[in-house]
Tab-separated table of C-alpha atoms in Angstrom:
chain	number	residue	atom	x	y	z
A	1	MET	CA	12.233	112.930	-38.390
A	2	PRO	CA	11.226	109.380	-37.756
A	3	ARG	CA	8.143	108.368	-39.689
A	4	GLN	CA	5.116	107.689	-37.732
A	5	PRO	CA	3.308	104.542	-38.428
A	6	ARG	CA	0.112	104.571	-40.228
A	7	ARG	CA	-3.160	104.216	-38.126
A	8	GLN	CA	-4.986	101.104	-39.185
A	9	GLU	CA	-8.930	101.693	-39.796
A	10	LEU	CA	-10.783	98.798	-38.348
A	11	SER	CA	-13.898	98.081	-39.551
A	12	PRO	CA	-16.726	97.994	-37.248
A	13	THR	CA	-17.624	94.430	-35.856
A	14	PRO	CA	-21.244	93.464	-37.219
A	15	GLU	CA	-23.731	92.760	-34.431
A	16	PRO	CA	-24.520	89.198	-34.121
A	17	VAL	CA	-27.777	87.933	-35.543
A	18	PRO	CA	-29.951	85.868	-33.148
A	19	ASN	CA	-30.339	82.222	-34.279
A	20	TYR	CA	-33.981	81.481	-33.372
A	21	GLY	CA	-33.323	77.799	-34.696
A	22	ASP	CA	-31.306	77.077	-31.629
A	23	SER	CA	-33.770	78.040	-28.810
A	24	PRO	CA	-37.201	76.010	-28.174
A	25	SER	CA	-40.047	77.283	-29.926
A	26	MET	CA	-43.371	77.748	-27.960
A	27	LEU	CA	-44.998	74.610	-29.663
A	28	ASP	CA	-41.993	72.559	-28.344
A	29	LYS	CA	-42.242	73.950	-24.980
A	30	VAL	CA	-46.066	73.097	-24.750
A	31	GLY	CA	-45.264	69.568	-26.358
A	32	ALA	CA	-42.523	68.928	-23.542
A	33	THR	CA	-44.859	70.300	-20.647
A	34	ALA	CA	-47.547	67.993	-22.009
A	35	GLU	CA	-45.121	64.981	-22.058
A	36	VAL	CA	-43.841	65.545	-18.447
A	37	ALA	CA	-47.945	65.649	-17.365
A	38	ARG	CA	-48.464	62.672	-19.361
A	39	GLU	CA	-45.845	60.739	-17.557
A	40	LYS	CA	-46.971	61.833	-14.080
A	41	VAL	CA	-50.324	60.999	-15.183
A	42	ASP	CA	-49.480	57.535	-16.286
A	43	ASN	CA	-47.122	56.739	-12.993
A	44	ALA	CA	-50.058	58.288	-10.861
A	45	ALA	CA	-52.294	55.619	-12.595
A	46	ASN	CA	-49.878	52.983	-12.238
A	47	SER	CA	-49.767	53.363	-8.727
A	48	ALA	CA	-53.240	53.792	-8.285
A	49	TRP	CA	-53.678	50.277	-10.047
A	50	ARG	CA	-50.996	48.792	-8.022
A	51	ASN	CA	-52.745	49.819	-4.862
A	52	ALA	CA	-56.086	48.703	-6.064
A	53	LYS	CA	-54.929	45.315	-6.917
A	54	LYS	CA	-54.074	44.625	-3.627
A	55	TYR	CA	-57.806	44.662	-2.785
A	56	ILE	CA	-58.819	42.875	-6.000
A	57	PRO	CA	-59.177	39.138	-5.939
A	58	SER	CA	-56.604	37.497	-8.010
A	59	ALA	CA	-59.470	35.476	-9.471
A	60	LEU	CA	-60.722	38.786	-11.177
A	61	LEU	CA	-57.486	39.525	-12.962
A	62	HIS	CA	-56.247	38.351	-16.223
A	63	ARG	CA	-59.130	36.509	-17.075
A	64	SER	CA	-60.706	36.075	-20.784
A	65	ALA	CA	-63.338	37.873	-22.081
A	66	GLN	CA	-65.710	34.805	-21.968
A	67	ASP	CA	-65.140	34.670	-18.166
A	68	TYR	CA	-65.961	38.226	-17.689
A	69	TYR	CA	-69.173	37.521	-19.765
A	70	LEU	CA	-70.101	34.506	-17.645
A	71	MET	CA	-69.652	36.644	-14.509
A	72	PHE	CA	-71.603	39.250	-15.627
A	73	TYR	CA	-74.536	37.127	-16.627
A	74	ASN	CA	-74.519	35.181	-13.416
A	75	LEU	CA	-74.662	38.386	-11.229
A	76	LEU	CA	-77.667	39.403	-13.518
A	77	ASN	CA	-79.297	36.309	-13.213
A	78	ILE	CA	-78.987	36.494	-9.383
A	79	GLY	CA	-80.188	40.062	-9.106
A	80	LEU	CA	-83.272	39.149	-11.645
A	81	TRP	CA	-84.476	36.189	-9.549
A	82	THR	CA	-83.777	37.670	-6.346
A	83	TYR	CA	-86.049	40.818	-7.300
A	84	LEU	CA	-88.685	38.277	-8.406
A	85	LEU	CA	-88.391	36.315	-5.316
A	86	VAL	CA	-88.837	39.587	-3.317
A	87	LEU	CA	-92.099	40.597	-5.194
A	88	VAL	CA	-93.601	37.399	-4.696
A	89	THR	CA	-92.637	37.209	-1.145
A	90	ALA	CA	-93.992	40.834	-0.552
A	91	HIS	CA	-97.229	39.953	-2.090
A	92	LEU	CA	-97.818	36.784	-0.227
A	93	LEU	CA	-96.899	38.200	3.108
A	94	THR	CA	-97.539	42.070	3.256
A	95	PRO	CA	-100.386	44.406	2.219
A	96	SER	CA	-100.236	45.745	-1.288
A	97	PRO	CA	-98.384	48.924	-2.025
A	98	PRO	CA	-100.541	52.093	-3.653
A	99	PRO	CA	-100.732	52.467	-7.365
A	100	THR	CA	-97.535	53.543	-9.035
A	101	VAL	CA	-96.792	54.323	-12.966
A	102	LEU	CA	-95.288	50.771	-13.064
A	103	ASN	CA	-98.174	48.854	-11.522
A	104	PRO	CA	-101.438	51.043	-11.714
A	105	ALA	CA	-103.686	48.335	-9.657
A	106	PRO	CA	-101.370	46.736	-7.236
A	107	GLY	CA	-104.138	45.412	-5.109
A	108	PRO	CA	-104.874	41.840	-4.804
A	109	THR	CA	-107.580	41.497	-7.625
A	110	ILE	CA	-107.861	38.974	-10.455
A	111	SER	CA	-107.083	40.520	-13.678
A	112	SER	CA	-108.332	39.280	-17.057
A	113	SER	CA	-105.493	40.869	-18.920
A	114	THR	CA	-102.520	38.707	-19.702
A	115	ALA	CA	-98.872	39.707	-19.407
A	116	SER	CA	-98.074	39.616	-23.070
A	117	GLU	CA	-100.821	42.084	-23.504
A	118	THR	CA	-99.563	44.407	-20.779
A	119	LEU	CA	-95.712	44.213	-21.822
A	120	GLY	CA	-95.575	47.134	-23.838
A	121	ALA	CA	-97.067	49.437	-20.864
A	122	TYR	CA	-94.039	47.938	-18.706
A	123	LEU	CA	-91.193	48.511	-21.005
A	124	LYS	CA	-90.461	52.276	-20.030
A	125	ASN	CA	-90.507	51.346	-16.117
A	126	ILE	CA	-89.636	47.567	-16.272
A	127	PHE	CA	-87.103	47.700	-13.445
A	128	ARG	CA	-88.577	50.286	-10.905
A	129	PRO	CA	-88.661	48.951	-7.427
A	130	PHE	CA	-92.149	48.536	-5.634
A	131	LYS	CA	-92.646	51.396	-3.113
A	132	ASN	CA	-94.340	51.859	0.459
A	133	VAL	CA	-94.369	47.769	1.221
A	134	LYS	CA	-94.296	47.677	4.907
A	135	ALA	CA	-94.815	44.489	6.952
A	136	THR	CA	-97.866	44.423	9.335
A	137	SER	CA	-98.773	41.402	11.520
A	138	THR	CA	-101.861	39.389	11.154
A	139	GLY	CA	-103.623	38.536	14.271
A	140	PHE	CA	-106.849	36.460	15.346
A	141	THR	CA	-109.741	38.397	16.277
A	142	SER	CA	-113.083	37.452	17.448
A	143	THR	CA	-116.568	38.967	18.369
A	144	ASN	CA	-117.346	36.182	20.410
A	145	SER	CA	-117.392	36.518	24.186
A	146	HIS	CA	-116.195	33.024	24.831
A	147	LYS	CA	-112.742	32.619	26.125
A	148	PHE	CA	-110.579	30.696	23.645
A	149	SER	CA	-107.934	28.503	25.111
A	150	ALA	CA	-104.204	28.968	24.014
A	151	LEU	CA	-104.822	25.926	21.548
A	152	GLU	CA	-107.855	27.443	20.014
A	153	LYS	CA	-106.088	30.620	19.522
A	154	GLY	CA	-103.193	29.344	17.856
A	155	THR	CA	-105.243	27.254	15.820
A	156	GLY	CA	-107.157	30.144	14.584
A	157	TYR	CA	-104.212	32.280	14.213
A	158	ILE	CA	-102.927	29.577	11.974
A	159	THR	CA	-105.864	28.849	10.056
A	160	SER	CA	-106.237	32.733	9.430
A	161	ILE	CA	-102.767	33.222	8.111
A	162	LEU	CA	-103.072	30.077	5.658
A	163	HIS	CA	-106.398	31.497	4.341
A	164	THR	CA	-104.958	35.035	3.632
A	165	PHE	CA	-101.777	33.113	2.125
A	166	ILE	CA	-104.071	30.895	-0.308
A	167	GLU	CA	-106.232	33.669	-1.008
A	168	ARG	CA	-103.320	36.233	-2.030
A	169	SER	CA	-101.347	33.465	-3.956
A	170	ARG	CA	-104.251	33.386	-6.185
A	171	THR	CA	-103.649	36.965	-7.003
A	172	THR	CA	-99.665	36.740	-7.553
A	173	TYR	CA	-99.852	36.751	-11.327
A	174	SER	CA	-101.709	40.188	-11.571
A	175	ALA	CA	-100.075	41.940	-8.452
A	176	ARG	CA	-97.128	43.961	-8.676
A	177	GLY	CA	-96.357	43.265	-12.393
A	178	ILE	CA	-95.105	39.747	-11.320
A	179	GLY	CA	-96.819	38.303	-14.363
A	180	VAL	CA	-94.812	40.574	-16.576
A	181	TYR	CA	-91.401	40.330	-14.669
A	182	THR	CA	-91.639	36.604	-15.094
A	183	LEU	CA	-92.213	36.627	-18.676
A	184	ILE	CA	-89.031	38.734	-19.340
A	185	ILE	CA	-86.716	37.220	-16.799
A	186	GLN	CA	-87.713	33.527	-18.200
A	187	SER	CA	-87.313	34.552	-21.760
A	188	VAL	CA	-83.871	35.519	-20.827
A	189	ALA	CA	-83.043	31.992	-19.962
A	190	LEU	CA	-83.066	31.237	-23.751
A	191	LEU	CA	-79.325	32.341	-23.528
A	192	GLU	CA	-78.613	29.049	-21.307
A	193	VAL	CA	-79.114	27.156	-24.202
A	194	VAL	CA	-76.956	29.257	-26.455
A	195	HIS	CA	-74.397	28.746	-23.926
A	196	SER	CA	-74.451	25.121	-24.040
A	197	ALA	CA	-74.607	24.867	-27.736
A	198	LEU	CA	-71.256	27.139	-28.130
A	199	GLY	CA	-69.638	25.392	-25.565
A	200	ILE	CA	-69.260	28.404	-23.294
A	201	VAL	CA	-70.565	26.208	-20.205
A	202	LYS	CA	-70.324	22.385	-19.686
A	203	SER	CA	-73.850	21.680	-19.121
A	204	PRO	CA	-75.455	19.068	-21.827
A	205	VAL	CA	-77.454	20.981	-24.411
A	206	GLN	CA	-80.109	18.380	-24.525
A	207	THR	CA	-81.028	18.893	-20.550
A	208	THR	CA	-80.579	22.507	-20.783
A	209	ALA	CA	-82.924	23.025	-23.775
A	210	MET	CA	-85.525	20.706	-22.254
A	211	GLN	CA	-85.522	22.474	-18.850
A	212	VAL	CA	-85.835	26.064	-20.825
A	213	ALA	CA	-88.376	25.045	-23.310
A	214	SER	CA	-90.686	23.424	-20.325
A	215	ARG	CA	-90.477	26.842	-18.499
A	216	LEU	CA	-91.018	29.065	-21.748
A	217	ALA	CA	-94.149	26.625	-22.442
A	218	VAL	CA	-95.801	27.505	-19.088
A	219	VAL	CA	-95.046	31.249	-19.186
A	220	TRP	CA	-95.902	31.933	-22.789
A	221	TRP	CA	-98.421	29.276	-23.535
A	222	PHE	CA	-99.826	27.105	-20.277
A	223	VAL	CA	-100.261	30.443	-18.086
A	224	GLU	CA	-101.087	33.045	-20.751
A	225	ALA	CA	-104.065	30.858	-22.437
A	226	GLU	CA	-105.716	30.043	-19.617
A	227	PRO	CA	-107.199	32.241	-16.848
A	228	SER	CA	-107.718	29.821	-14.342
A	229	ALA	CA	-103.892	29.106	-14.413
A	230	ARG	CA	-103.269	32.759	-13.770
A	231	THR	CA	-105.548	32.342	-10.559
A	232	SER	CA	-103.881	29.148	-9.168
A	233	THR	CA	-101.940	28.957	-6.175
A	234	PHE	CA	-99.476	26.721	-8.138
A	235	TYR	CA	-98.400	29.709	-9.785
A	236	SER	CA	-96.860	31.343	-6.909
A	237	THR	CA	-95.468	27.949	-5.580
A	238	MET	CA	-93.740	27.797	-8.935
A	239	LEU	CA	-91.995	31.069	-8.959
A	240	VAL	CA	-90.777	30.287	-5.541
A	241	ALA	CA	-89.143	26.955	-6.659
A	242	TRP	CA	-87.684	28.805	-9.695
A	243	SER	CA	-86.085	31.776	-8.330
A	244	LEU	CA	-84.451	29.702	-5.358
A	245	SER	CA	-83.262	27.320	-7.601
A	246	GLU	CA	-81.801	29.890	-10.088
A	247	ILE	CA	-80.326	31.811	-7.202
A	248	ILE	CA	-78.577	29.014	-5.667
A	249	ARG	CA	-77.352	27.781	-9.148
A	250	SER	CA	-75.919	31.016	-10.263
A	251	GLN	CA	-74.411	31.834	-6.898
A	252	TYR	CA	-72.367	28.326	-7.311
A	253	TYR	CA	-71.307	29.129	-10.778
A	254	MET	CA	-70.016	32.569	-9.592
A	255	ALA	CA	-68.049	30.971	-6.942
A	256	SER	CA	-66.759	28.258	-9.708
A	257	LEU	CA	-65.942	31.325	-11.677
A	258	LEU	CA	-63.817	32.815	-9.228
A	259	HIS	CA	-62.110	29.640	-8.531
A	260	LEU	CA	-63.593	29.143	-4.892
A	261	THR	CA	-64.807	25.661	-5.538
A	262	PRO	CA	-63.340	23.427	-4.650
A	263	PRO	CA	-61.362	25.114	-1.412
A	264	ARG	CA	-57.673	24.901	-1.859
A	265	ALA	CA	-55.294	24.528	1.042
A	266	HIS	CA	-54.634	28.176	1.014
A	267	THR	CA	-58.459	29.132	1.292
A	268	ASN	CA	-59.595	31.149	4.205
A	269	ARG	CA	-61.417	28.568	6.729
A	270	LEU	CA	-64.484	30.928	6.709
A	271	VAL	CA	-64.670	31.106	3.090
A	272	ALA	CA	-63.981	27.159	2.282
A	273	THR	CA	-66.960	26.471	4.957
A	274	SER	CA	-69.423	28.838	3.230
A	275	ILE	CA	-68.598	27.454	0.002
A	276	ASP	CA	-68.759	23.885	1.105
A	277	ILE	CA	-72.297	24.841	2.576
A	278	LEU	CA	-73.157	26.324	-0.882
A	279	THR	CA	-71.859	23.094	-2.893
A	280	TYR	CA	-74.226	20.915	-0.611
A	281	ILE	CA	-77.086	23.122	-0.927
A	282	ARG	CA	-76.595	23.335	-4.491
A	283	TYR	CA	-76.408	19.538	-4.878
A	284	SER	CA	-79.470	18.625	-2.440
A	285	ALA	CA	-82.087	21.622	-2.939
A	286	PHE	CA	-82.954	20.258	-5.879
A	287	TYR	CA	-84.880	16.943	-4.086
A	288	ILE	CA	-87.412	19.562	-3.095
A	289	LEU	CA	-87.152	22.301	-5.624
A	290	TYR	CA	-87.505	20.244	-8.768
A	291	PRO	CA	-90.314	18.397	-7.754
A	292	LEU	CA	-92.337	21.353	-6.407
A	293	GLY	CA	-91.383	23.671	-9.578
A	294	SER	CA	-92.204	20.561	-12.178
A	295	GLY	CA	-95.203	19.607	-10.033
A	296	SER	CA	-96.674	23.336	-9.917
A	297	GLU	CA	-95.788	23.368	-13.925
A	298	TYR	CA	-97.631	20.270	-14.170
A	299	MET	CA	-100.725	21.215	-12.552
A	300	LEU	CA	-100.713	24.568	-14.115
A	301	MET	CA	-100.806	22.831	-17.685
A	302	LEU	CA	-103.654	20.740	-16.819
A	303	LYS	CA	-105.733	23.741	-16.146
A	304	GLY	CA	-106.406	23.968	-19.818
A	305	PHE	CA	-108.224	20.830	-19.586
A	306	PRO	CA	-112.246	21.016	-18.886
A	307	SER	CA	-113.390	20.172	-15.468
A	308	PHE	CA	-114.264	16.510	-15.103
A	309	PRO	CA	-117.912	16.109	-15.368
A	310	SER	CA	-120.323	15.092	-12.564
A	311	LYS	CA	-122.801	11.996	-12.795
A	312	SER	CA	-125.619	14.499	-13.315
A	313	ALA	CA	-123.741	16.172	-16.379
A	314	ALA	CA	-123.249	12.611	-17.754
A	315	ILE	CA	-126.728	11.850	-17.696
A	316	ALA	CA	-127.781	15.042	-19.183
A	317	THR	CA	-126.034	14.502	-22.321
A	318	LYS	CA	-127.291	12.454	-25.373
A	319	GLY	CA	-127.377	8.798	-24.511
A	320	GLY	CA	-126.429	9.290	-20.845
A	321	TRP	CA	-130.045	9.173	-19.594
A	322	ASN	CA	-130.631	5.846	-20.989
A	323	LEU	CA	-127.619	4.294	-19.596
A	324	LEU	CA	-127.122	5.907	-15.865
A	325	SER	CA	-130.593	6.745	-14.976
A	326	ALA	CA	-131.707	3.032	-14.546
A	327	LYS	CA	-131.149	1.681	-10.992
A	328	GLY	CA	-128.112	-0.789	-10.317
A	329	VAL	CA	-125.847	0.593	-13.009
A	330	PRO	CA	-122.054	-0.549	-12.351
A	331	ALA	CA	-119.761	2.607	-11.064
A	332	TRP	CA	-117.640	1.701	-13.793
A	333	LYS	CA	-119.947	2.270	-16.659
A	334	VAL	CA	-120.667	5.608	-14.904
A	335	PHE	CA	-117.222	6.386	-14.606
A	336	PHE	CA	-116.607	5.330	-18.258
A	337	GLN	CA	-119.687	7.517	-19.330
A	338	ARG	CA	-118.531	10.610	-17.584
A	339	VAL	CA	-114.778	10.143	-19.129
A	340	LYS	CA	-116.597	10.064	-22.441
A	341	VAL	CA	-118.541	13.263	-21.916
A	342	TRP	CA	-115.209	14.859	-20.611
A	343	VAL	CA	-112.915	13.926	-23.631
A	344	THR	CA	-115.625	15.183	-25.998
A	345	SER	CA	-115.565	18.640	-24.836
A	346	TRP	CA	-111.986	19.130	-25.103
A	347	ASP	CA	-110.883	21.916	-27.554
A	348	ALA	CA	-107.898	22.120	-29.931
A	349	GLY	CA	-106.121	23.621	-27.023
A	350	ALA	CA	-106.578	20.756	-24.661
A	351	TRP	CA	-105.731	18.235	-27.198
A	352	ALA	CA	-102.365	19.941	-27.956
A	353	ARG	CA	-101.455	19.479	-24.276
A	354	VAL	CA	-102.138	15.667	-24.216
A	355	PRO	CA	-98.440	15.014	-25.067
A	356	PHE	CA	-97.316	17.077	-22.459
A	357	VAL	CA	-99.105	14.894	-19.901
A	358	PHE	CA	-96.752	12.015	-20.360
A	359	ILE	CA	-93.799	14.174	-21.408
A	360	TRP	CA	-93.489	16.190	-18.116
A	361	PRO	CA	-93.020	13.109	-15.466
A	362	ALA	CA	-90.485	11.627	-18.101
A	363	GLY	CA	-88.689	15.141	-18.079
A	364	LEU	CA	-88.568	15.168	-14.434
A	365	PHE	CA	-87.076	11.649	-14.188
A	366	ILE	CA	-84.227	12.858	-16.513
A	367	LEU	CA	-83.505	16.050	-14.557
A	368	MET	CA	-83.461	14.009	-11.590
A	369	THR	CA	-81.358	11.311	-12.498
A	370	TYR	CA	-79.019	13.923	-14.437
A	371	MET	CA	-78.773	15.904	-10.794
A	372	GLN	CA	-78.313	13.008	-8.971
A	373	SER	CA	-75.149	12.013	-10.989
A	374	GLN	CA	-73.957	15.428	-10.869
A	375	ARG	CA	-74.269	15.147	-6.749
A	376	ARG	CA	-72.482	11.873	-6.641
A	377	LYS	CA	-69.670	13.738	-8.585
A	378	ALA	CA	-69.532	16.919	-6.514
A	379	LEU	CA	-70.232	15.500	-3.013
A	380	GLY	CA	-68.657	12.029	-3.721
A	381	ARG	CA	-65.516	10.753	-1.824
A	382	GLY	CA	-61.992	11.438	-2.857
A	383	SER	CA	-59.720	14.487	-3.730
A	384	GLY	CA	-61.010	17.538	-5.493
A	385	ARG	CA	-64.621	17.158	-3.817
A	386	SER	CA	-66.124	19.738	-1.786
A	387	THR	CA	-68.238	18.665	1.049
A	388	ALA	CA	-70.350	20.530	3.781
A	389	SER	CA	-68.273	18.751	6.689
A	390	GLY	CA	-64.857	20.557	5.778
A	391	ARG	CA	-62.272	21.576	3.274
A	392	THR	CA	-61.290	18.936	0.621
A	393	VAL	CA	-57.733	19.895	-0.571
A	394	VAL	CA	-57.095	19.086	-4.172
A	395	GLY	CA	-54.661	15.932	-4.132
A	396	ARG	CA	-54.570	15.800	-0.235
A	397	LYS	CA	-56.556	14.390	2.552
A	398	LYS	CA	-59.729	16.536	3.697
A	399	VAL	CA	-58.416	19.369	6.334
A	400	GLN	CA	-61.350	19.349	9.289
């Protein structure tokens, strides 16, 4: 009988143990998802930046921190002086707004308080714009039954406007917080001297320091120390001259930072013409604005001196009666006696202003001479110049 084969007993196959190290964990999945999301965000941001760059002037890209700072400073300067000019113009040409938190007494009144004394009350609301300023027409009226001719009506109308303008200009300092704003805005101009001293701008340090110091002396000393200076018409003319000169100057510097001056061959025709006009105004307006501003400063400085005495006042003084009461006294003796009385009435503040009587005209001459030389450089003939008559291409002939 054949032998049957022995059955081989096979051991059971062990079940495979799962290797959790081969499958990603929940943390890895979250990290991978976050990485994908980050890439999508980066791609979207890069795409948005590429699209935005199409509308951003190339002059604003890849600039140094110094250039960006100067752009910000000039924009700030334009905004501040424009705001002050609007305030002055609104006060001179329109009725006063109702009281506000910023300006509790906005009417055309002559206030005895100074800007430095009320500065603390304005700090919290310093840039709050004025409200409810509406332009109204000023007409000429008469209770007379006489029929005026067109010339008489026109003359009366102009006289009425001039009278109102002069009267309102005497209250410019105390109206709408203009005195406080002027004090703050002009004090910011100290940065101009810092810019010149550090070489950030090419303006001479001496000329810049002299101009800024003269203005600070006016707002912090001449005007603050003398009530008659705060109620002078020259205060309004000074602010108008300052505002216009600073707005024009800052706009030109901003155009220079944007590489718009002088216009190039590829510059748009309209932009080039606008820059040429701005350049011409920048180097021509000083003929009017500098004498107007400096002359107004000079008149405000003279307000610190006592009034010149009359002949009767000179006679009333000790020794004046014996000298001037007799008949036939020469006019020059009368004049010198009045000068003597006038000088002896000066206080310490008046004597401190004496050097400025001679410094101010000399400073104006230096500024006018410097601006005249700058005008010849900017508007003179040759390549690289920008004139109002057309584009001047650097290194080429002028394109008409």
